Amino acid sequence: MRALRTLLIIVVILGGLFIGVDRIAVHVAENKAADRIRSSEGLSASPDVDIKGFPFLTQLLGKKLDQVDVTLKGVEAKAQGRKVTITRVRAELHDVRISGSFSSAVAARATGTAHISYADLTKASETGAKVAYGDNGKVKVTGSVHILGRKVSRSVISSVTLAGKNRIRVHADTVPGEGIPGLEGLVRKQTDFESAIGGLPAGLELDQVRATPDGVDVGVTGTDVSLTG
């Protein structure tokens, strides 16, 4: 009985040591991965990296992680050739293949959301139209038009949708004074626009879009998503 008790104590101690070493290893790996992602994506701040699954060390030996959750902040994207900051990108990555030094990491599949503020969506408008929340999942777009030599401000309630691969479309549901010849075209020229969004991590694509009170949430999805450029 004494020998069995001693054996059980040793097993408990070794188990505790293994858990401790495993948690230290995953913490070090998360920090290393965050540094690599920050460098490869040119981020202003280190991303949050959360490696799921236990034990981590066996996943590391197999060079494949079950799941990694990543939150990127301040991603510099391109919209019609202009820089636009995507406030936040959250991604859930599965079956992530890694190198031993984390110099490369590729997820077999990924889903997530990207958040774009209205200030940055306004920057994506070539006409300088101001974009704000318009309630009920719509946006309010305000632009200036010239009518009979006068500069007049007009606001419309618009829908935000996807328009092809990695493109966002803002289109007015109705336009004030639609019955006046030529007026609708003038207003839409200032308030309707499409913008291609580039600069997301390789392999991620826009999947859906939804207007919220503090910005636009865009669903992203992808396969063979590279985390380290």
mmCIF file of C-alpha atoms in Angstrom:
data_model
loop_
_atom_site.group_PDB
_atom_site.id
_atom_site.type_symbol
_atom_site.label_atom_id
_atom_site.label_comp_id
_atom_site.label_asym_id
_atom_site.label_seq_id
_atom_site.Cartn_x
_atom_site.Cartn_y
_atom_site.Cartn_z
ATOM 1 C CA MET A 1 0.000 0.000 0.000
ATOM 2 C CA ARG A 2 2.831 2.383 0.839
ATOM 3 C CA ALA A 3 4.488 1.688 -2.524
ATOM 4 C CA LEU A 4 1.187 2.300 -4.338
ATOM 5 C CA ARG A 5 0.651 5.547 -2.419
ATOM 6 C CA THR A 6 4.153 6.695 -3.316
ATOM 7 C CA LEU A 7 3.582 5.833 -6.972
ATOM 8 C CA LEU A 8 0.331 7.793 -7.025
ATOM 9 C CA ILE A 9 2.062 10.818 -5.466
ATOM 10 C CA ILE A 10 4.810 10.656 -8.104
ATOM 11 C CA VAL A 11 2.220 10.418 -10.890
ATOM 12 C CA VAL A 12 0.343 13.453 -9.508
ATOM 13 C CA ILE A 13 3.560 15.472 -9.221
ATOM 14 C CA LEU A 14 4.706 14.545 -12.717
ATOM 15 C CA GLY A 15 1.257 15.327 -14.076
ATOM 16 C CA GLY A 16 1.342 18.730 -12.426
ATOM 17 C CA LEU A 17 4.804 19.413 -13.817
ATOM 18 C CA PHE A 18 3.682 18.388 -17.303
ATOM 19 C CA ILE A 19 0.673 20.704 -17.139
ATOM 20 C CA GLY A 20 2.876 23.549 -15.919
ATOM 21 C CA VAL A 21 5.460 23.009 -18.651
ATOM 22 C CA ASP A 22 2.695 22.663 -21.251
ATOM 23 C CA ARG A 23 1.071 25.969 -20.209
ATOM 24 C CA ILE A 24 4.423 27.779 -20.227
ATOM 25 C CA ALA A 25 5.168 26.389 -23.681
ATOM 26 C CA VAL A 26 1.822 27.502 -25.101
ATOM 27 C CA HIS A 27 2.292 30.999 -23.630
ATOM 28 C CA VAL A 28 5.722 31.300 -25.253
ATOM 29 C CA ALA A 29 4.323 30.008 -28.559
ATOM 30 C CA GLU A 30 1.425 32.505 -28.486
ATOM 31 C CA ASN A 31 3.820 35.419 -27.945
ATOM 32 C CA LYS A 32 6.141 34.192 -30.698
ATOM 33 C CA ALA A 33 3.244 33.756 -33.126
ATOM 34 C CA ALA A 34 1.927 37.243 -32.264
ATOM 35 C CA ASP A 35 5.329 38.774 -33.025
ATOM 36 C CA ARG A 36 5.500 36.967 -36.377
ATOM 37 C CA ILE A 37 1.987 38.049 -37.377
ATOM 38 C CA ARG A 38 2.645 41.656 -36.352
ATOM 39 C CA SER A 39 5.807 41.744 -38.430
ATOM 40 C CA SER A 40 4.373 40.055 -41.529
ATOM 41 C CA GLU A 41 1.135 42.100 -41.558
ATOM 42 C CA GLY A 42 2.807 45.408 -40.604
ATOM 43 C CA LEU A 43 0.470 45.962 -37.647
ATOM 44 C CA SER A 44 0.809 48.871 -35.243
ATOM 45 C CA ALA A 45 0.034 46.601 -32.270
ATOM 46 C CA SER A 46 0.637 42.933 -31.499
ATOM 47 C CA PRO A 47 -2.394 40.720 -32.130
ATOM 48 C CA ASP A 48 -4.020 38.558 -29.495
ATOM 49 C CA VAL A 49 -3.265 34.886 -30.144
ATOM 50 C CA ASP A 50 -5.031 32.091 -28.238
ATOM 51 C CA ILE A 51 -3.930 28.516 -29.009
ATOM 52 C CA LYS A 52 -6.687 26.095 -28.075
ATOM 53 C CA GLY A 53 -6.474 22.435 -27.127
ATOM 54 C CA PHE A 54 -4.591 20.395 -24.555
ATOM 55 C CA PRO A 55 -1.938 19.243 -24.414
ATOM 56 C CA PHE A 56 -0.137 21.794 -26.562
ATOM 57 C CA LEU A 57 3.205 19.972 -26.651
ATOM 58 C CA THR A 58 1.787 16.974 -28.512
ATOM 59 C CA GLN A 59 0.239 19.330 -31.075
ATOM 60 C CA LEU A 60 3.596 21.079 -31.424
ATOM 61 C CA LEU A 61 5.375 17.781 -32.032
ATOM 62 C CA GLY A 62 2.842 16.964 -34.730
ATOM 63 C CA LYS A 63 3.296 20.472 -36.232
ATOM 64 C CA LYS A 64 -0.470 20.998 -36.412
ATOM 65 C CA LEU A 65 -2.648 22.979 -33.997
ATOM 66 C CA ASP A 66 -6.319 22.113 -33.600
ATOM 67 C CA GLN A 67 -7.547 25.705 -33.291
ATOM 68 C CA VAL A 68 -6.030 29.167 -32.991
ATOM 69 C CA ASP A 69 -8.088 32.285 -32.273
ATOM 70 C CA VAL A 70 -6.514 35.533 -33.476
ATOM 71 C CA THR A 71 -7.606 39.147 -33.006
ATOM 72 C CA LEU A 72 -5.855 41.675 -35.244
ATOM 73 C CA LYS A 73 -6.143 45.396 -34.559
ATOM 74 C CA GLY A 74 -5.326 48.296 -36.848
ATOM 75 C CA VAL A 75 -5.048 46.305 -40.081
ATOM 76 C CA GLU A 76 -4.130 48.628 -42.952
ATOM 77 C CA ALA A 77 -6.291 47.761 -45.947
ATOM 78 C CA LYS A 78 -6.672 49.333 -49.368
ATOM 79 C CA ALA A 79 -9.942 50.790 -50.630
ATOM 80 C CA GLN A 80 -9.827 52.176 -54.153
ATOM 81 C CA GLY A 81 -6.101 52.780 -53.716
ATOM 82 C CA ARG A 82 -6.533 54.661 -50.436
ATOM 83 C CA LYS A 83 -5.425 53.384 -47.041
ATOM 84 C CA VAL A 84 -8.282 52.391 -44.762
ATOM 85 C CA THR A 85 -7.838 51.030 -41.257
ATOM 86 C CA ILE A 86 -9.895 47.956 -40.411
ATOM 87 C CA THR A 87 -10.493 48.484 -36.706
ATOM 88 C CA ARG A 88 -10.508 44.822 -35.761
ATOM 89 C CA VAL A 89 -10.321 41.400 -37.386
ATOM 90 C CA ARG A 90 -11.256 38.353 -35.333
ATOM 91 C CA ALA A 91 -10.565 34.961 -36.842
ATOM 92 C CA GLU A 92 -11.053 31.376 -35.689
ATOM 93 C CA LEU A 93 -8.554 29.142 -37.456
ATOM 94 C CA HIS A 94 -8.658 25.367 -37.609
ATOM 95 C CA ASP A 95 -6.051 22.715 -38.426
ATOM 96 C CA VAL A 96 -3.146 25.145 -38.452
ATOM 97 C CA ARG A 97 0.017 23.719 -39.988
ATOM 98 C CA ILE A 98 3.160 25.240 -38.473
ATOM 99 C CA SER A 99 6.914 25.083 -38.824
ATOM 100 C CA GLY A 100 8.994 24.319 -35.750
ATOM 101 C CA SER A 101 10.079 27.951 -35.397
ATOM 102 C CA PHE A 102 6.651 29.435 -36.263
ATOM 103 C CA SER A 103 8.228 31.000 -39.361
ATOM 104 C CA SER A 104 5.132 29.812 -41.218
ATOM 105 C CA ALA A 105 1.576 29.011 -40.143
ATOM 106 C CA VAL A 106 -1.272 28.133 -42.508
ATOM 107 C CA ALA A 107 -4.851 27.336 -41.442
ATOM 108 C CA ALA A 108 -6.790 24.780 -43.442
ATOM 109 C CA ARG A 109 -9.963 26.814 -42.877
ATOM 110 C CA ALA A 110 -10.957 29.998 -41.090
ATOM 111 C CA THR A 111 -14.008 32.089 -40.226
ATOM 112 C CA GLY A 112 -14.291 35.445 -38.533
ATOM 113 C CA THR A 113 -15.410 39.058 -38.639
ATOM 114 C CA ALA A 114 -13.804 42.336 -39.623
ATOM 115 C CA HIS A 115 -15.062 45.613 -38.158
ATOM 116 C CA ILE A 116 -14.811 48.866 -40.120
ATOM 117 C CA SER A 117 -15.714 52.159 -38.437
ATOM 118 C CA TYR A 118 -17.922 54.662 -40.226
ATOM 119 C CA ALA A 119 -15.027 57.124 -40.245
ATOM 120 C CA ASP A 120 -12.963 54.643 -42.247
ATOM 121 C CA LEU A 121 -15.891 53.704 -44.472
ATOM 122 C CA THR A 122 -16.263 57.414 -45.224
ATOM 123 C CA LYS A 123 -12.629 57.428 -46.403
ATOM 124 C CA ALA A 124 -13.556 54.707 -48.891
ATOM 125 C CA SER A 125 -15.990 57.049 -50.641
ATOM 126 C CA GLU A 126 -14.378 58.699 -53.664
ATOM 127 C CA THR A 127 -16.886 61.571 -53.498
ATOM 128 C CA GLY A 128 -16.223 62.455 -49.856
ATOM 129 C CA ALA A 129 -19.727 61.460 -48.777
ATOM 130 C CA LYS A 130 -20.117 61.017 -45.023
ATOM 131 C CA VAL A 131 -21.286 57.585 -43.834
ATOM 132 C CA ALA A 132 -23.034 57.082 -40.476
ATOM 133 C CA TYR A 133 -25.480 54.621 -38.916
ATOM 134 C CA GLY A 134 -29.019 55.012 -40.182
ATOM 135 C CA ASP A 135 -30.901 52.590 -37.860
ATOM 136 C CA ASN A 136 -32.511 49.227 -38.678
ATOM 137 C CA GLY A 137 -29.327 47.807 -40.174
ATOM 138 C CA LYS A 138 -28.992 50.627 -42.703
ATOM 139 C CA VAL A 139 -26.482 53.446 -43.108
ATOM 140 C CA LYS A 140 -27.037 57.159 -43.593
ATOM 141 C CA VAL A 141 -24.983 58.722 -46.386
ATOM 142 C CA THR A 142 -24.710 62.488 -46.732
ATOM 143 C CA GLY A 143 -23.247 64.104 -49.821
ATOM 144 C CA SER A 144 -23.277 67.444 -51.610
ATOM 145 C CA VAL A 145 -24.840 68.018 -55.022
ATOM 146 C CA HIS A 146 -25.002 71.110 -57.234
ATOM 147 C CA ILE A 147 -28.545 72.051 -58.217
ATOM 148 C CA LEU A 148 -29.076 75.133 -60.398
ATOM 149 C CA GLY A 149 -25.647 76.419 -59.426
ATOM 150 C CA ARG A 150 -26.204 75.924 -55.708
ATOM 151 C CA LYS A 151 -24.397 73.390 -53.504
ATOM 152 C CA VAL A 152 -27.006 71.436 -51.571
ATOM 153 C CA SER A 153 -26.498 68.711 -48.945
ATOM 154 C CA ARG A 154 -28.588 65.583 -49.344
ATOM 155 C CA SER A 155 -28.876 62.567 -47.042
ATOM 156 C CA VAL A 156 -30.125 59.119 -48.013
ATOM 157 C CA ILE A 157 -30.708 55.846 -46.206
ATOM 158 C CA SER A 158 -28.654 53.143 -47.881
ATOM 159 C CA SER A 159 -28.130 49.394 -47.795
ATOM 160 C CA VAL A 160 -24.642 47.959 -47.424
ATOM 161 C CA THR A 161 -24.050 44.725 -49.321
ATOM 162 C CA LEU A 162 -21.282 42.710 -50.885
ATOM 163 C CA ALA A 163 -20.674 43.330 -54.570
ATOM 164 C CA GLY A 164 -18.477 40.524 -55.805
ATOM 165 C CA LYS A 165 -15.218 39.310 -54.335
ATOM 166 C CA ASN A 166 -13.968 41.564 -51.523
ATOM 167 C CA ARG A 167 -16.102 44.518 -52.614
ATOM 168 C CA ILE A 168 -18.567 46.493 -50.489
ATOM 169 C CA ARG A 169 -21.460 48.373 -52.100
ATOM 170 C CA VAL A 170 -23.351 51.289 -50.524
ATOM 171 C CA HIS A 171 -26.597 51.952 -52.435
ATOM 172 C CA ALA A 172 -29.437 54.330 -51.514
ATOM 173 C CA ASP A 173 -32.828 52.651 -51.064
ATOM 174 C CA THR A 174 -34.625 55.786 -52.219
ATOM 175 C CA VAL A 175 -33.518 59.275 -53.212
ATOM 176 C CA PRO A 176 -35.347 62.516 -52.221
ATOM 177 C CA GLY A 177 -36.844 64.166 -55.287
ATOM 178 C CA GLU A 178 -36.637 61.056 -57.455
ATOM 179 C CA GLY A 179 -39.322 62.443 -59.723
ATOM 180 C CA ILE A 180 -37.254 65.466 -60.702
ATOM 181 C CA PRO A 181 -35.433 64.758 -63.985
ATOM 182 C CA GLY A 182 -31.712 64.267 -63.436
ATOM 183 C CA LEU A 183 -31.844 64.797 -59.658
ATOM 184 C CA GLU A 184 -31.662 61.114 -58.727
ATOM 185 C CA GLY A 185 -28.578 60.631 -60.870
ATOM 186 C CA LEU A 186 -26.887 63.662 -59.287
ATOM 187 C CA VAL A 187 -27.578 62.430 -55.750
ATOM 188 C CA ARG A 188 -26.587 58.835 -56.433
ATOM 189 C CA LYS A 189 -23.353 59.992 -58.026
ATOM 190 C CA GLN A 190 -22.413 61.476 -54.644
ATOM 191 C CA THR A 191 -23.904 58.907 -52.240
ATOM 192 C CA ASP A 192 -23.706 55.510 -53.981
ATOM 193 C CA PHE A 193 -20.334 53.837 -54.207
ATOM 194 C CA GLU A 194 -18.506 50.523 -54.318
ATOM 195 C CA SER A 195 -15.152 49.878 -52.752
ATOM 196 C CA ALA A 196 -12.760 46.961 -53.069
ATOM 197 C CA ILE A 197 -11.181 45.983 -49.749
ATOM 198 C CA GLY A 198 -7.648 44.600 -49.965
ATOM 199 C CA GLY A 199 -4.927 43.910 -47.444
ATOM 200 C CA LEU A 200 -6.612 41.137 -45.465
ATOM 201 C CA PRO A 201 -4.416 38.190 -44.437
ATOM 202 C CA ALA A 202 -3.785 35.947 -47.443
ATOM 203 C CA GLY A 203 -6.602 33.457 -47.945
ATOM 204 C CA LEU A 204 -9.347 35.458 -46.175
ATOM 205 C CA GLU A 205 -12.264 36.790 -48.219
ATOM 206 C CA LEU A 206 -15.347 38.863 -47.391
ATOM 207 C CA ASP A 207 -18.379 36.669 -46.832
ATOM 208 C CA GLN A 208 -21.209 38.897 -45.557
ATOM 209 C CA VAL A 209 -21.752 42.458 -44.353
ATOM 210 C CA ARG A 210 -23.968 44.049 -41.675
ATOM 211 C CA ALA A 211 -24.347 47.643 -40.476
ATOM 212 C CA THR A 212 -24.195 48.177 -36.689
ATOM 213 C CA PRO A 213 -24.440 51.366 -34.581
ATOM 214 C CA ASP A 214 -20.646 51.771 -34.357
ATOM 215 C CA GLY A 215 -19.548 50.512 -37.756
ATOM 216 C CA VAL A 216 -19.892 47.790 -40.346
ATOM 217 C CA ASP A 217 -19.242 44.157 -39.444
ATOM 218 C CA VAL A 218 -18.014 42.061 -42.339
ATOM 219 C CA GLY A 219 -17.928 38.290 -42.171
ATOM 220 C CA VAL A 220 -14.736 36.708 -43.478
ATOM 221 C CA THR A 221 -13.992 33.138 -44.432
ATOM 222 C CA GLY A 222 -11.208 31.295 -46.165
ATOM 223 C CA THR A 223 -9.114 28.208 -46.734
ATOM 224 C CA ASP A 224 -5.330 27.867 -46.607
ATOM 225 C CA VAL A 225 -5.124 31.143 -44.692
ATOM 226 C CA SER A 226 -1.566 32.317 -44.083
ATOM 227 C CA LEU A 227 -0.885 33.937 -40.705
ATOM 228 C CA THR A 228 2.708 34.912 -41.308
ATOM 229 C CA GLY A 229 2.743 36.318 -44.824
#
